[in-house]
Tab-separated table of C-alpha atoms in Angstrom:
chain	number	residue	atom	x	y	z
A	1	ARG	CA	20.149	53.593	-8.146
A	2	LEU	CA	18.562	51.307	-10.756
A	3	ASN	CA	20.594	48.585	-12.466
A	4	LEU	CA	19.562	47.531	-15.926
A	5	ILE	CA	20.110	43.940	-16.916
A	6	PRO	CA	19.841	43.114	-20.598
A	7	ILE	CA	17.259	40.446	-21.339
A	8	GLU	CA	17.909	38.023	-24.137
A	9	SER	CA	15.129	38.138	-26.705
A	10	ASN	CA	15.741	34.609	-28.005
A	11	LEU	CA	14.674	32.796	-24.864
A	12	LYS	CA	13.761	29.252	-25.683
A	13	GLU	CA	13.158	26.422	-23.296
A	14	LYS	CA	16.226	24.335	-23.033
A	15	VAL	CA	15.310	20.703	-22.627
A	16	SER	CA	18.293	18.515	-21.964
A	17	SER	CA	16.397	15.272	-22.465
A	18	PRO	CA	12.780	14.231	-22.897
A	19	LEU	CA	10.905	13.321	-19.763
A	20	LYS	CA	11.248	9.687	-18.841
A	21	THR	CA	8.169	7.781	-17.854
A	22	VAL	CA	8.670	6.026	-14.571
A	23	VAL	CA	7.302	2.498	-14.563
A	24	PRO	CA	6.501	1.192	-11.078
A	25	PRO	CA	8.164	-2.125	-10.149
A	26	ILE	CA	4.770	-3.806	-9.721
A	27	TYR	CA	4.080	-3.242	-13.424
A	28	GLU	CA	6.956	-5.504	-14.450
A	29	LEU	CA	5.824	-8.167	-11.981
A	30	LEU	CA	2.282	-8.075	-13.355
A	31	GLN	CA	3.537	-8.285	-16.932
A	32	GLN	CA	5.598	-11.382	-16.095
A	33	TRP	CA	2.683	-12.913	-14.190
A	34	HIS	CA	0.355	-12.317	-17.133
A	35	GLY	CA	2.845	-13.921	-19.510
A	36	LEU	CA	3.186	-16.979	-17.301
A	37	LEU	CA	-0.585	-17.314	-16.953
A	38	ASP	CA	-0.849	-17.387	-20.733
A	39	GLN	CA	1.585	-20.317	-20.775
A	40	LEU	CA	-0.327	-22.403	-18.226
A	41	PRO	CA	-2.497	-25.211	-19.479
A	42	TYR	CA	-6.137	-24.175	-19.196
A	43	ALA	CA	-7.142	-27.074	-16.932
A	44	VAL	CA	-4.346	-26.388	-14.434
A	45	ALA	CA	-5.228	-22.701	-14.214
A	46	LEU	CA	-8.932	-23.453	-13.849
A	47	GLN	CA	-8.316	-25.983	-11.071
A	48	GLY	CA	-6.091	-23.517	-9.224
A	49	ILE	CA	-8.701	-20.785	-9.416
A	50	LYS	CA	-11.428	-23.167	-8.224
A	51	SER	CA	-9.278	-24.279	-5.287
A	52	PHE	CA	-8.546	-20.687	-4.333
A	53	ALA	CA	-12.252	-19.782	-4.533
A	54	ALA	CA	-13.145	-22.769	-2.325
A	55	ILE	CA	-10.602	-21.716	0.295
A	56	ILE	CA	-11.915	-18.137	0.322
A	57	SER	CA	-15.480	-19.434	0.618
A	58	ARG	CA	-14.507	-21.588	3.601
A	59	ILE	CA	-12.777	-18.650	5.300
A	60	VAL	CA	-15.890	-16.482	4.848
A	61	SER	CA	-18.113	-19.237	6.296
A	62	GLN	CA	-15.807	-19.688	9.258
A	63	GLN	CA	-15.766	-15.955	9.962
A	64	GLN	CA	-19.572	-15.855	9.854
A	65	GLU	CA	-19.729	-18.712	12.360
A	66	GLU	CA	-17.242	-16.928	14.625
A	67	LEU	CA	-19.282	-13.709	14.504
A	68	LYS	CA	-22.464	-15.610	15.434
A	69	HIS	CA	-20.632	-17.249	18.328
A	70	LYS	CA	-19.233	-13.895	19.466
A	71	LYS	CA	-22.689	-12.279	19.402
A	72	SER	CA	-24.219	-15.143	21.386
A	73	CYS	CA	-21.466	-14.854	24.001
A	74	GLU	CA	-21.980	-11.092	24.336
A	75	GLU	CA	-25.717	-11.488	25.064
């Protein structure tokens, strides 16, 4: 036996609320960081960046020395 179900002809999408955009937590952190960087005196920021670059350079040099030492020990 076949059951007939009436279909409403005025079907419209029912949207209860517009989709919310989800902002990752890191976004807020980066926005605050950017704002604080804008407030830093130029000389202080530049010195900090130079110090950080010098530290990274020293780490790279040290790792290269360690790799050379490791290779010489393996031979």
